Amino acid sequence: MKLEISVPELVSIFKEIKEQPGQLYDMIRTDIRETIGKYLSGLMDAELTHFLGRKRYERRQGGVNHRNGSYDRKFTLKGIGEVDLHVPRDRRGDFKTHVIPCGKRYEDTIRQDLCLTPIFALLLTVIAI
């Protein structure tokens, strides 16, 4: 993929970045979230391929279980934020992904941080008294 951009367009982009530097970081964060979502979705798709024992659109004799689309879900990662995922499924419903734990909506380290926050708040209150 080749990206072509003219000099006036580049100057315009740099002026916008200079005026609003925070907007650049927001665009980078959004791009990172989308890229990680695609990566994790692809990883789960590869996991389903391994589970079924054949690639997409490949048929085998006696193969009863097939791909059956995907469903969307969100998962929150520390330092990245909420990521949109496409979790693949099989026709029988036997496939369970190990990439993202079933039923969890956020990473374990976030839970640990949330559990420690009230403790620190209590300590700060006690120290202030």
PDB file of N, CA and C in Angstrom, residues 6 9 33 41 56 60 62-63 69 71 80 87 100 107-108 121 126:
ATOM      1  N   SER A   6       0.486  15.273  -1.072  1.00  0.00           N
ATOM      2  CA  SER A   6       1.170  16.438  -1.656  1.00  0.00           C
ATOM      3  C   SER A   6       1.746  17.320  -0.545  1.00  0.00           C
ATOM      4  N   GLU A   9      -0.847  19.503   1.281  1.00  0.00           N
ATOM      5  CA  GLU A   9      -1.632  18.706   2.230  1.00  0.00           C
ATOM      6  C   GLU A   9      -0.822  18.436   3.495  1.00  0.00           C
ATOM      7  N   ARG A  33      -6.420   1.214  19.163  1.00  0.00           N
ATOM      8  CA  ARG A  33      -7.560   0.390  19.602  1.00  0.00           C
ATOM      9  C   ARG A  33      -8.110  -0.444  18.448  1.00  0.00           C
ATOM     10  N   SER A  41      -9.224 -10.245  17.052  1.00  0.00           N
ATOM     11  CA  SER A  41     -10.261 -10.935  16.277  1.00  0.00           C
ATOM     12  C   SER A  41      -9.636 -11.944  15.322  1.00  0.00           C
ATOM     13  N   ARG A  56     -10.954 -21.622   6.346  1.00  0.00           N
ATOM     14  CA  ARG A  56     -12.224 -21.059   5.891  1.00  0.00           C
ATOM     15  C   ARG A  56     -12.522 -21.555   4.472  1.00  0.00           C
ATOM     16  N   ARG A  60     -14.370 -31.001   4.139  1.00  0.00           N
ATOM     17  CA  ARG A  60     -13.804 -32.327   4.367  1.00  0.00           C
ATOM     18  C   ARG A  60     -14.937 -33.337   4.412  1.00  0.00           C
ATOM     19  N   GLY A  62     -17.242 -35.893   5.927  1.00  0.00           N
ATOM     20  CA  GLY A  62     -17.741 -36.149   7.275  1.00  0.00           C
ATOM     21  C   GLY A  62     -17.634 -34.967   8.220  1.00  0.00           C
ATOM     22  N   GLY A  63     -17.230 -33.822   7.729  1.00  0.00           N
ATOM     23  CA  GLY A  63     -17.124 -32.646   8.592  1.00  0.00           C
ATOM     24  C   GLY A  63     -18.499 -32.077   8.883  1.00  0.00           C
ATOM     25  N   GLY A  69     -20.446 -17.603  11.496  1.00  0.00           N
ATOM     26  CA  GLY A  69     -20.392 -16.159  11.690  1.00  0.00           C
ATOM     27  C   GLY A  69     -19.635 -15.763  12.942  1.00  0.00           C
ATOM     28  N   TYR A  71     -19.982 -12.877  16.633  1.00  0.00           N
ATOM     29  CA  TYR A  71     -20.758 -11.885  17.365  1.00  0.00           C
ATOM     30  C   TYR A  71     -19.798 -10.813  17.869  1.00  0.00           C
ATOM     31  N   ILE A  80      -5.143   0.974  27.112  1.00  0.00           N
ATOM     32  CA  ILE A  80      -5.606   1.068  25.726  1.00  0.00           C
ATOM     33  C   ILE A  80      -7.052   1.521  25.679  1.00  0.00           C
ATOM     34  N   VAL A  87     -16.020 -12.052  17.752  1.00  0.00           N
ATOM     35  CA  VAL A  87     -15.718 -13.386  18.274  1.00  0.00           C
ATOM     36  C   VAL A  87     -16.377 -14.413  17.357  1.00  0.00           C
ATOM     37  N   ILE A 100      -9.796 -14.325  24.784  1.00  0.00           N
ATOM     38  CA  ILE A 100     -10.535 -13.444  25.684  1.00  0.00           C
ATOM     39  C   ILE A 100     -11.408 -14.332  26.564  1.00  0.00           C
ATOM     40  N   GLU A 107      -9.713  -6.555  31.529  1.00  0.00           N
ATOM     41  CA  GLU A 107      -8.500  -7.262  31.897  1.00  0.00           C
ATOM     42  C   GLU A 107      -8.382  -7.377  33.425  1.00  0.00           C
ATOM     43  N   ASP A 108      -7.760  -8.447  33.912  1.00  0.00           N
ATOM     44  CA  ASP A 108      -7.629  -8.670  35.355  1.00  0.00           C
ATOM     45  C   ASP A 108      -6.861  -7.559  36.063  1.00  0.00           C
ATOM     46  N   ALA A 121      -7.184   5.224  49.054  1.00  0.00           N
ATOM     47  CA  ALA A 121      -7.994   6.358  49.498  1.00  0.00           C
ATOM     48  C   ALA A 121      -8.153   6.326  51.017  1.00  0.00           C
ATOM     49  N   VAL A 126      -6.525   8.335  56.445  1.00  0.00           N
ATOM     50  CA  VAL A 126      -5.952   8.081  57.767  1.00  0.00           C
ATOM     51  C   VAL A 126      -4.696   8.926  57.971  1.00  0.00           C
TER      52      VAL A 126
END
